[in-house]
Each structure stands twice: as structure tokens, then as C-alpha cells.
Short mmCIF file of C-alpha atoms in Angstrom, two decimals:
data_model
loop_
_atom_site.label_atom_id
_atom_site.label_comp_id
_atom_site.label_asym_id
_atom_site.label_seq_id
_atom_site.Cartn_x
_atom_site.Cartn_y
_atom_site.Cartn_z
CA UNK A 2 19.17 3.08 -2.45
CA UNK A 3 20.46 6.34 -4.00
CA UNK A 4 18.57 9.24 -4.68
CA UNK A 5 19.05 12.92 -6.34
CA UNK A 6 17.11 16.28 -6.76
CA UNK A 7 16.02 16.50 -10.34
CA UNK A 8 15.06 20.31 -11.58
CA UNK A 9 12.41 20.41 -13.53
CA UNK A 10 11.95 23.40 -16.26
CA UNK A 11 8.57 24.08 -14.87
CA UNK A 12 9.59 25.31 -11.44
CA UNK A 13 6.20 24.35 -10.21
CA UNK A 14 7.61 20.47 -10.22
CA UNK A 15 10.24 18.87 -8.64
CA UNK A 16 11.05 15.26 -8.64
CA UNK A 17 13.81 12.99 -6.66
CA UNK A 18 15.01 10.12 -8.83
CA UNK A 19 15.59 6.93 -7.06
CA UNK A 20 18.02 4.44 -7.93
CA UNK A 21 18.99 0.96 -7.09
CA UNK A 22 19.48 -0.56 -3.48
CA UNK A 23 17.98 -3.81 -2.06
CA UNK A 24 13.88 -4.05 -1.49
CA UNK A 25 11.41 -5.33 -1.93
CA UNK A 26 10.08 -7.50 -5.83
CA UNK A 27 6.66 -7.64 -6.58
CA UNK A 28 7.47 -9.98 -9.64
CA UNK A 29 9.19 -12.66 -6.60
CA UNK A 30 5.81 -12.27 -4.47
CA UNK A 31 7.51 -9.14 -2.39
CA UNK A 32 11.04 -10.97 -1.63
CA UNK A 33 14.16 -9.16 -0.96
CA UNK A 34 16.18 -8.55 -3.51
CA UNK A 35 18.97 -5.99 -4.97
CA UNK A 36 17.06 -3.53 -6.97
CA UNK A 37 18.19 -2.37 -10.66
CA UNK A 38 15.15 -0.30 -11.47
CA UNK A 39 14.62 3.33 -11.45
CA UNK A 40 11.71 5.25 -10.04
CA UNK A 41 11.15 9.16 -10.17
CA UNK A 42 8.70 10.58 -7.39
CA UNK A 43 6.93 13.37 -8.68
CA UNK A 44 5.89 16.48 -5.79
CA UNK A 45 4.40 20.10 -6.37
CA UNK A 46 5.72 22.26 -3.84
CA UNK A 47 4.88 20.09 -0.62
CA UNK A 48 2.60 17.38 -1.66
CA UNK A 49 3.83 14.24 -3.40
CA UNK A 50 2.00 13.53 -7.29
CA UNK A 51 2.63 10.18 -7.73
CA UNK A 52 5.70 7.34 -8.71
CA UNK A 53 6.90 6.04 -11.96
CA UNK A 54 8.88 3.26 -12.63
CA UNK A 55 11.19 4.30 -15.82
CA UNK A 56 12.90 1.64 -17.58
CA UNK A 57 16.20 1.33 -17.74
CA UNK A 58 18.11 1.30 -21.19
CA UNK A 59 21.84 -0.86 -20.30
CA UNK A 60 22.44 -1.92 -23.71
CA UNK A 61 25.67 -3.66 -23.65
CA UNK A 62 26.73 -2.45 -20.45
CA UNK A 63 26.56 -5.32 -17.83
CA UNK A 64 25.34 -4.32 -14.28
CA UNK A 65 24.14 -6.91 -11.61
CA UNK A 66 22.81 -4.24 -9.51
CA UNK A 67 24.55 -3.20 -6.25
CA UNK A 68 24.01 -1.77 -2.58
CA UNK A 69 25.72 1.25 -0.96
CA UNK A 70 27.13 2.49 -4.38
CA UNK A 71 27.74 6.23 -4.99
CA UNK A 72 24.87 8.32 -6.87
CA UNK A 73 26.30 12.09 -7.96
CA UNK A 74 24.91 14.54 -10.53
CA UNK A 75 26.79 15.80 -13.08
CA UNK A 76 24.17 17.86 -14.49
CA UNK A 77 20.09 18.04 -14.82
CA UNK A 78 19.27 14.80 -16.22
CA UNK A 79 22.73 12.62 -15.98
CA UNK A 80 24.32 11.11 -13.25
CA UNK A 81 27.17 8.90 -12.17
CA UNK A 82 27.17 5.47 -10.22
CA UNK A 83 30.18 4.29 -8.43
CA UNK A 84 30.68 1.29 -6.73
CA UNK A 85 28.64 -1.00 -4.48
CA UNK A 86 28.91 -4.52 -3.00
CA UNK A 87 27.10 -7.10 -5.63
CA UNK A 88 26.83 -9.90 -3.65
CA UNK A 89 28.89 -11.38 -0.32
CA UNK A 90 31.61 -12.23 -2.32
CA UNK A 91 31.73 -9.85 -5.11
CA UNK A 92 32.44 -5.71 -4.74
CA UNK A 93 32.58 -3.49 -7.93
CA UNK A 94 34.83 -0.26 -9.09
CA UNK A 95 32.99 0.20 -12.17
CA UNK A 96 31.59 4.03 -12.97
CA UNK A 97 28.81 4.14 -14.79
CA UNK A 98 26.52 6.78 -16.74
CA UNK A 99 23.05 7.74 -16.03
CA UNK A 100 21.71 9.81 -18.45
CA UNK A 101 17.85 10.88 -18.94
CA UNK A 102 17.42 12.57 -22.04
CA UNK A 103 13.90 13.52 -21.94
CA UNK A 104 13.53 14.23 -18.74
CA UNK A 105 11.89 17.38 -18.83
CA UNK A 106 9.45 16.50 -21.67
CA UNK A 107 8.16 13.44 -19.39
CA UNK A 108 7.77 15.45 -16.31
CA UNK A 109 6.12 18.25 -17.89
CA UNK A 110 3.30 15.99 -19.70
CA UNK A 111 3.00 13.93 -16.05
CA UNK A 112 2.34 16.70 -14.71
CA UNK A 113 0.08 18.56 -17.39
CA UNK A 114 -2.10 15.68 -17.97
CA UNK A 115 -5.48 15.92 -16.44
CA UNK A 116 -6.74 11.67 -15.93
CA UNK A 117 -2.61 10.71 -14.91
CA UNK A 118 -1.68 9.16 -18.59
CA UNK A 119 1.16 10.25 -20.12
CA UNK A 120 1.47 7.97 -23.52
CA UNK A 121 2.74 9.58 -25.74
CA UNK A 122 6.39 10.51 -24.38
CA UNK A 123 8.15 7.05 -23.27
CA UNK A 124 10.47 7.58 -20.71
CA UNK A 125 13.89 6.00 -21.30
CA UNK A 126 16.86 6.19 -19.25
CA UNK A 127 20.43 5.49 -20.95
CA UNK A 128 22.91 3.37 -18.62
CA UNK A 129 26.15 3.18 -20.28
CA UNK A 130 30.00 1.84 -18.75
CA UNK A 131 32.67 4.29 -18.70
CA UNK A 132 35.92 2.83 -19.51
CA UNK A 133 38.43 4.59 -17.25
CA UNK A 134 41.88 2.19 -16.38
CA UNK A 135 44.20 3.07 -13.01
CA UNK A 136 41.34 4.30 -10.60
CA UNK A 137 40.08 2.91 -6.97
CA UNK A 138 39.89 -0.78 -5.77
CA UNK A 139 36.42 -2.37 -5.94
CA UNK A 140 34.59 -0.92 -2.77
CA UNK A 141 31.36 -0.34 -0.93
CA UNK A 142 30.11 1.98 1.79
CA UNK A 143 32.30 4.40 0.83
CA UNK A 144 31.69 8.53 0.85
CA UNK A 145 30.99 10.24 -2.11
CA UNK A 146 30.31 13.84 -3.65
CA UNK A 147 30.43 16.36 -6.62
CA UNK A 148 31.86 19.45 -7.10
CA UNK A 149 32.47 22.13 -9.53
CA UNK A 150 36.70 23.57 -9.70
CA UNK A 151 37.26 26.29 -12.52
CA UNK A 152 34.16 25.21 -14.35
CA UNK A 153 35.18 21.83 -14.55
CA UNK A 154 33.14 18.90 -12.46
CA UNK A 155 34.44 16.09 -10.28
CA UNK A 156 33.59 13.08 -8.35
CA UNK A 157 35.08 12.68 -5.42
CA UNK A 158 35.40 9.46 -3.16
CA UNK A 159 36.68 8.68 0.36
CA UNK A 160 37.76 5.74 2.07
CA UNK A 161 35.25 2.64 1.97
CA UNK A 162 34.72 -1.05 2.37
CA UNK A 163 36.55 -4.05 0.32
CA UNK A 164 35.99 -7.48 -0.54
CA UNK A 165 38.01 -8.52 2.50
CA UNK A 166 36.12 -6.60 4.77
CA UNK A 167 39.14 -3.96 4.99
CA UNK A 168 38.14 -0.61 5.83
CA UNK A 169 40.16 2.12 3.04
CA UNK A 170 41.57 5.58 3.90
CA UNK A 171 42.15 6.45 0.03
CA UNK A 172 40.48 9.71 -1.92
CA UNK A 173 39.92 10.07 -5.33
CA UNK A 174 39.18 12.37 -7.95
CA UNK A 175 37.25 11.45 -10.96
CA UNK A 176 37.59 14.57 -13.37
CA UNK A 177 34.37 14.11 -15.92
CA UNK A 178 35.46 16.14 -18.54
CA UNK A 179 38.95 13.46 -19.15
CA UNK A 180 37.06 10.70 -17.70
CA UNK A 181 40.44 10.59 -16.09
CA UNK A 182 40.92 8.93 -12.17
CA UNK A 183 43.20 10.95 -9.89
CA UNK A 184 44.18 9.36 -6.42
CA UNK A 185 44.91 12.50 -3.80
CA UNK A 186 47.82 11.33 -1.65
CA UNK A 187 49.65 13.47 1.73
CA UNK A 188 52.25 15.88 0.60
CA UNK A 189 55.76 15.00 1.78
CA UNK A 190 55.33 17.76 4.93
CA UNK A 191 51.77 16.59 5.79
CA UNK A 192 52.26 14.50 9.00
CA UNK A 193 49.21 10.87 9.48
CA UNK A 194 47.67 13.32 11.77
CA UNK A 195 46.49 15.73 8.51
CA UNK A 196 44.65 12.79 6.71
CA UNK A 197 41.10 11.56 7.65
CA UNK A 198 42.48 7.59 8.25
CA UNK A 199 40.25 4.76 7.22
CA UNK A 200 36.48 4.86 7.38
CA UNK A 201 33.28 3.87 6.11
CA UNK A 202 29.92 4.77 5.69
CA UNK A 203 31.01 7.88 6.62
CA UNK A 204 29.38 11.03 4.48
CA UNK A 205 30.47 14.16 2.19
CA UNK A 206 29.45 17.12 1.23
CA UNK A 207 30.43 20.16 -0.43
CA UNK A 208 28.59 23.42 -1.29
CA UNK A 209 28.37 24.68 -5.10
CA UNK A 210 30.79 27.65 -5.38
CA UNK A 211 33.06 26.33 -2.52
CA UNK A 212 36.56 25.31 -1.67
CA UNK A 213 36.04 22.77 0.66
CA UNK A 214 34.56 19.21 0.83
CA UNK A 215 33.14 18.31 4.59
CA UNK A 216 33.96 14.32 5.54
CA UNK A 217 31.71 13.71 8.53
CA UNK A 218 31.55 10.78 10.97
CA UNK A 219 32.13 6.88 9.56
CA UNK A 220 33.45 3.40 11.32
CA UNK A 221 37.16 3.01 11.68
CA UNK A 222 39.28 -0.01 10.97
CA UNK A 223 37.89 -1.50 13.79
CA UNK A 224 34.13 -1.04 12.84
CA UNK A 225 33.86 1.35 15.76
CA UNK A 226 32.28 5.07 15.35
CA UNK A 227 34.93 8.04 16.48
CA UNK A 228 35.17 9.68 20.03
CA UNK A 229 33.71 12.83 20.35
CA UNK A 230 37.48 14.22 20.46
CA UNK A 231 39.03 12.08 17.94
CA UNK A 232 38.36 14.48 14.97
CA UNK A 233 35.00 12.95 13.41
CA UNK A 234 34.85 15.75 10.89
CA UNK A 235 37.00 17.09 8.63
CA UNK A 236 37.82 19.42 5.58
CA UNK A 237 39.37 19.16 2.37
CA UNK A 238 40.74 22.79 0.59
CA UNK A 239 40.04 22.21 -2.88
CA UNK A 240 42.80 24.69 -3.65
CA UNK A 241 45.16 23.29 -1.96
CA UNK A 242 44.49 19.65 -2.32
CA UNK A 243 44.96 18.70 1.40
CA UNK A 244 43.00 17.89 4.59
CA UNK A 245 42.49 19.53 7.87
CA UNK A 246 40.46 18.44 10.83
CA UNK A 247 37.83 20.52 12.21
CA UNK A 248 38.76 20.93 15.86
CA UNK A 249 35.51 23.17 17.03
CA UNK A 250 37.49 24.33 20.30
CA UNK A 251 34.19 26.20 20.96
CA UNK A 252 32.81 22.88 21.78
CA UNK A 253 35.53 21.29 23.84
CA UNK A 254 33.30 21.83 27.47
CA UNK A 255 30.12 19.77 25.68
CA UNK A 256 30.89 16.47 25.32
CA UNK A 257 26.95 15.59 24.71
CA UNK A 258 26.99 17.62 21.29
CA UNK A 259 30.31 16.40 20.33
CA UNK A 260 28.39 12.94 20.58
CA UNK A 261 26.08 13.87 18.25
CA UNK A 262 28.90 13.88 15.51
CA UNK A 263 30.13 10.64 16.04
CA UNK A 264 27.57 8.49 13.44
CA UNK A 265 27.16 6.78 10.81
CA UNK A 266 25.18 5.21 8.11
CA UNK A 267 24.05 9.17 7.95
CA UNK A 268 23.42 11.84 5.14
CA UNK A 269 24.90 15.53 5.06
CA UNK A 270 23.88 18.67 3.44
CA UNK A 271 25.64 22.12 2.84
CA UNK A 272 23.35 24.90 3.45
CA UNK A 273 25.79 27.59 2.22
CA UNK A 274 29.66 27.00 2.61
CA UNK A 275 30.21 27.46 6.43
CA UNK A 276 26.85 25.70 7.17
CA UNK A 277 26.10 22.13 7.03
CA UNK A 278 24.03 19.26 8.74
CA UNK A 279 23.87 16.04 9.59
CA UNK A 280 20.45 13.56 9.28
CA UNK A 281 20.09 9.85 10.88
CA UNK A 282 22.24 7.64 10.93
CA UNK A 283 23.39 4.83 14.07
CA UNK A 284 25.56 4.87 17.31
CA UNK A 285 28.57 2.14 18.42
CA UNK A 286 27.88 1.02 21.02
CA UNK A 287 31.49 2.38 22.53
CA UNK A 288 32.06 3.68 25.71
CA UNK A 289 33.66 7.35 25.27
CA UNK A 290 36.76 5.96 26.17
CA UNK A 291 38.51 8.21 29.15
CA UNK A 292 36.97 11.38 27.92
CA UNK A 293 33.48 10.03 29.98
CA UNK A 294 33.97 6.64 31.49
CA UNK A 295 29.96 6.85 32.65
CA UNK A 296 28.73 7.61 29.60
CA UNK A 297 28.15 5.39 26.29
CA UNK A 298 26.37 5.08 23.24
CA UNK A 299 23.45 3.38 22.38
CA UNK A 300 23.57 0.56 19.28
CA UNK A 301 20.52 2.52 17.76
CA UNK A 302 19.62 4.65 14.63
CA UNK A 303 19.81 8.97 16.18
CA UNK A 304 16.74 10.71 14.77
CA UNK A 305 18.21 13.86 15.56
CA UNK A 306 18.89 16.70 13.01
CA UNK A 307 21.95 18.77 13.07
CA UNK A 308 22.48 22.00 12.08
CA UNK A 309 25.96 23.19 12.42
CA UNK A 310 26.97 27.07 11.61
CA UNK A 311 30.86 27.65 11.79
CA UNK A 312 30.47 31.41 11.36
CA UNK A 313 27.96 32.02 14.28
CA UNK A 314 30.11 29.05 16.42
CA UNK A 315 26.53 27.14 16.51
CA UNK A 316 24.99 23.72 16.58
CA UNK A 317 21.09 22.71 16.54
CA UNK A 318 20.16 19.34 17.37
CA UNK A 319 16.54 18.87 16.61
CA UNK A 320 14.59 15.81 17.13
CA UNK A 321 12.57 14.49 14.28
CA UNK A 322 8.95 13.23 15.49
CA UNK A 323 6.69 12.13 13.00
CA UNK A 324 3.26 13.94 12.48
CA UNK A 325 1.23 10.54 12.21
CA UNK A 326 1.07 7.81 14.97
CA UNK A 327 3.83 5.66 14.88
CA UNK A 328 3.01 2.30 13.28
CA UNK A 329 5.37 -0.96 12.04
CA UNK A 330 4.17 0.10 8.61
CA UNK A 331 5.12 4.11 8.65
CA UNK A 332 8.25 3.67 11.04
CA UNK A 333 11.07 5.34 9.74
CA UNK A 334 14.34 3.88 10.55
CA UNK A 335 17.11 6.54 9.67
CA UNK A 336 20.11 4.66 8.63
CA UNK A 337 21.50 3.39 5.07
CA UNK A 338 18.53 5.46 3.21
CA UNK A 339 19.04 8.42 1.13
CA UNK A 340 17.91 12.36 1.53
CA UNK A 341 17.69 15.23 -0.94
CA UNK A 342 17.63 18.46 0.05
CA UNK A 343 15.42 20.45 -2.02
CA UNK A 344 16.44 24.27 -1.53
CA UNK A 345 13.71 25.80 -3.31
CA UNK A 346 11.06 24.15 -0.85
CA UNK A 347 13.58 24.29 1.99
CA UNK A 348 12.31 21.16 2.94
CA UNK A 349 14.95 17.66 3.20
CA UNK A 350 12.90 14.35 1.78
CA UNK A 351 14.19 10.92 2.71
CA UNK A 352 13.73 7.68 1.09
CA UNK A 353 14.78 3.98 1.33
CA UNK A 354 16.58 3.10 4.89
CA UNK A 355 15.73 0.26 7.03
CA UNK A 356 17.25 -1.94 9.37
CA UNK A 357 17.64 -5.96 10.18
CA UNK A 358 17.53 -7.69 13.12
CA UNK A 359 17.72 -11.00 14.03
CA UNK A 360 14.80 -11.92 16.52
CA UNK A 361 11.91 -9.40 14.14
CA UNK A 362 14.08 -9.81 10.65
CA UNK A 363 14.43 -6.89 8.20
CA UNK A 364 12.27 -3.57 8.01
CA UNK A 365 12.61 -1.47 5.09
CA UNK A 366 10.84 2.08 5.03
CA UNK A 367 8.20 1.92 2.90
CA UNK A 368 7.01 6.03 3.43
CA UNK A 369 8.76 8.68 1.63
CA UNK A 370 9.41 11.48 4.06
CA UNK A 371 9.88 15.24 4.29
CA UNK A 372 11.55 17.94 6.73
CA UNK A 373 11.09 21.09 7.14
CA UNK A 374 14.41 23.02 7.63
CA UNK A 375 12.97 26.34 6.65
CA UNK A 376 14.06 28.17 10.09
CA UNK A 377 17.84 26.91 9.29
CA UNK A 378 17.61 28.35 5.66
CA UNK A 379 17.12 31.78 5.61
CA UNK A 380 20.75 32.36 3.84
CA UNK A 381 20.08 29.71 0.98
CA UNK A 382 19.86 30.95 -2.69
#
């Protein structure tokens, strides 16, 4: 699923609005499904209030529904969706526009309203096609984020998954003011070793007010994660319109934290715009080629949390334990779910994720979950 920070006027609410993904139907008994509803998840300051479903408004727009597309905000109350695999056989391109036009009116009467009804402000969510000719191929798992460049706003996407099961190494720009596709290419002096190559459910992120985008981790053409000295993350100058890999020579003695990078099927945050972490996500099961011929990775989901600081030349890697015992109901499997990072609260919340497998079939979270990354945030606005 996808899922975004919503700002409420009332600073006392907060909600995370949850879109798409595949789950589970109560109208087919609880089967599996792809999802084309929208749900907002109310919480006042660390407590959740409750779920809504809204409806959803397409009009003539025609949407199937899809899994690992792109969710960005443009602004409070409207959002873009990019992408997604629609079934085995079929992968979109189309760009489409969320919009929630009462937004704050329905949250503030949720949350006013002593016995939970809220009746007389209908929630309605507008889901319209933009028409935009000459951007990417259809894709899926790809890596996606927004930014702000002299006042203007962008969505920008790396890399991905087609229909043939090729793995992409393209970037775009979608400039929201022209509705107008842009496909960032190497300049003429940049040599292959300057661009990120081809990868997949790899993540982005970029802090508001910065120059540079942060492309972290992902599966190469070969479906396998990158060594821990094979440049898993790297940045792109917004300025300049070109890439560089982040070396971290500071690092180059501690192979076990250079590990840590090398995921997928994660999330990423900015904290400020030298600070940045990583949540979830799974490990290839590669050896570390000759780097550590005795060492491997595990084919499992990392529940650590990273916390890396290029100005102070730092990494944390916490582990994430849950506060309640550990059932099959409340387990949290960290991998193809979504986070928000809330930094009023200073707290990360997580929802969707889940996992298949072939001898105990297919768990889907079915907790929403918080983090408190209060001790990492002292610096954030």
C-alpha cells in the first residue's frame, strides 16, 4: 500500500492516508485482493482515534487498482499516483490525481464530535487521469519522491520493474506545474560509473529546502541486493542535474554496517539534509563476494533502524522490538509496507507490509505501528 502524512489545521490531529495495495476484502469473505479504496487513520499526538474508509470519486478516469505504485504529495490534501503492476501480465505508466477537498472540514468534525458520528460533512475524494504524452515506460517497484526547486514541485522516479521482468536504470522528472515529463540522462563527460545503474525496489528521499535526492539500496539486474562496497547509496544535486555515489570512506574498516545498507523492499526518511535513515526492508541471500568470503546474508526481512548523520561521520543501527508479545496476529513483517514520518510527534508509523511463503502462505500486517525516533531528532523543525 501507499501511505502519506496529512496536516491537519487543528495541530492537535494528525492523520496518515492510506492508499491502495493488495489485502485483504471483507465483501469476498476476507480474500486477497488488489485494493482501490482509501482509508485515513486518525491519531492525537500518540494514540490512534479510529479508521475511515472514504470513498473514492474516479469519475471517468479508469483505474484497476495496482501494487507497488508511487504515492507523493503535492500539497495538504492532493497527491499523485504513479505506476504499479495491475495484474501478472499488465504494468501501468499512468499518473493520476488525488485530491481531497474537504479534508480539513472532515477531520476537524471526526475529531470534535463527542458519540464518533460525523454526518453531516461527506467525505469525498476526487481521482482524476492526467494526460501527459512522452514520459516513462509502464513500471512497478520503482523509487519515487517529491521535491520543491525555485518554488516549483516535482516528482521524481528512479529505475523500476517492467512487464518483462527487466529491471530500469532511467530517472524522471515530472514538473506539476506543466504537467510536463522530463527524462534526466548522463552528460556527455559523466562516465557509467556516475549513474546509479538499474534497480528496483530501491527507495528515495529528499529533504524540503534541499539540493539533493538520496537513492538508497534496491535489486540489480540480476535480482541481487548490492555489496557493501558496490555504492548502494547515492546522491542526486538538484542544481546540477547529475549523480554522485556516496563513498562513506569513514566506513571502509566496517564491513558489518556497510551491510546494513545493502536492502531492499525498505522506506527512507530525511531528518534534515545531511541526515537520513533507513527502516525494514529484506536481505539476498548473496555471499559478500571477495570483500568477506565467510560472511553472507540472510533471505529475511532486517528490523533494524538506521540513522545515518554525514556531518558527525555517524551511523545508528537500532533494533526494533515490539512492546507486546509477539503473536501470528501482531507480527510485523517489515518489507513492501509503507512509513510516515511524522516530525511534529517525532515518532515514524508503519502500515501495510507482509510477506508470502510457500509452506505457511501469505501474512499481511494487520497492526498499524509507531517508532519513536525522538533521540535522533533533536535538529528537526
Amino acid at each position: 500500500c501507499c501511505a502519506k502524512l496529512c496536516s491537519n489545521d487543528d495541530s492537535k490531529v494528525n492523520s496518515i492516508l492510506r492508499f491502495g495495495g493488495y489485502g485483504r476484502d471483507a465483501l469476498i469473505g476476507g480474500g486477497h485482493k488488489r485494493l482501490l479504496s482509501v482509508t485515513l487513520h486518525l491519531f492525537h499526538q500518540e494514540e490512534w482515534m479510529a479508521s475511515y474508509d472514504v470513498p473514492l470519486n474516479i469519475g471517468p478516469a479508469t483505474f484497476d487498482g495496482g501494487i507497488y505504485s508511487s504515492l507523493v504529495e503535492i500539497e495538504n490534501g492532493e497527491y499523485l499516483v504513479f505506476g504499479g503492476r495491475i495484474s501478472p501480465h499488465k504494468v501501468t505508466s499512468d499518473l493520476y490525481r488525488l485530491e481531497f477537498p474537504n479534508f480539513n472540514e472532515y477531520v476537524h468534525e471526526v475529531h470534535s464530535s463527542s458519540n464518533g458520528k460525523h454526518e453531516s460533512i461527506q467525505p469525498n475524494i476526487d481521482f482524476t487521469r492526467i494526460d501527459c504524452p512522452s514520459g516513462p515506460c509502464p513500471r512497478w517497484r520503482q523509487a519515487s519522491c517529491s521535491f520543491t526547486l525555485h518554488g516549483q514541485k516535482f516528482l521524481a522516479i528512479y529505475g523500476g520493474r517492467d512487464i518483462s521482468g527487466n529491471v530500469l536504470e532511467d530517472f524522471w522528472l515530472f514538473d506539476i506545474s506543466k504537467s510536463q515529463w522530463q527524462r534526466v540522462t548522463p552528460k556527455d563527460d559523466d562516465k557509467i560509473s556516475n549513474w546509479p545503474g538499474a534497480r528496483m525496489s530501491a527507495s528515495m528521499c529528499c529533504f524540503s529546502g534541499s539540493s539533493f535526492i538520496y537513492l538508497v539500496g534496491g535489486l540489480d539486474e540480476s535480482h541481487a541486493t548490492f555489496h557493501a562496497y558496490e555504492n548502494p547509496i547515492w546522491l542526486f544535486c538538484l542544481h546540477r542535474h547529475s549523480w554522485s555515489s556516496l563513498t562513506l570512506p569513514w566506513l571502509d574498516n566496517q564491513t558489518n554496517i556497510r551491510q546494513e545498507f545493502c536492502r531492499f523492499s525498505h522506506t527512507s526518511h530525511c531528518l534534515t539534509s545531511h541526515k537520513f535513515l533507513l527502516l525494514g526492508g529484506c536481505y539476498s541471500a548473496q555471499p559478500l563476494k571477495i570483500y568477506s568470503p565467510s560472511e553472507s546474508f540472510s533471505n529475511s526481512s532486517s528490523t533494524n533502524l538506521l540513522v545515518i548523520d554525514l556531518d558527525k561521520r555517524t551511523v545508528d543501527i537500532c533494533a526494533l522490538n515490539q512492546n507486546k508479545e509477539c503473536t501470528f496476529d501482531n507480527l510485523a513483517m517489515l518489507h513492501s509496507f509503507a512509513s510516515v514520518l511524522d516530525s511534529t510527534s517525532k515518532r515514524l508509523f508503519i502500515v501495510g507490509g507482509g510477506g508470502h511463503c510457500f509452506s505457511f502462505g501469505t501474512h499481511l500486517n494487520s497492526c498499524l505501528y509507531s517508532v519513536n525516533i525522538s533521540q535522533f531528532c533533536y535538529n528537526v523543525d
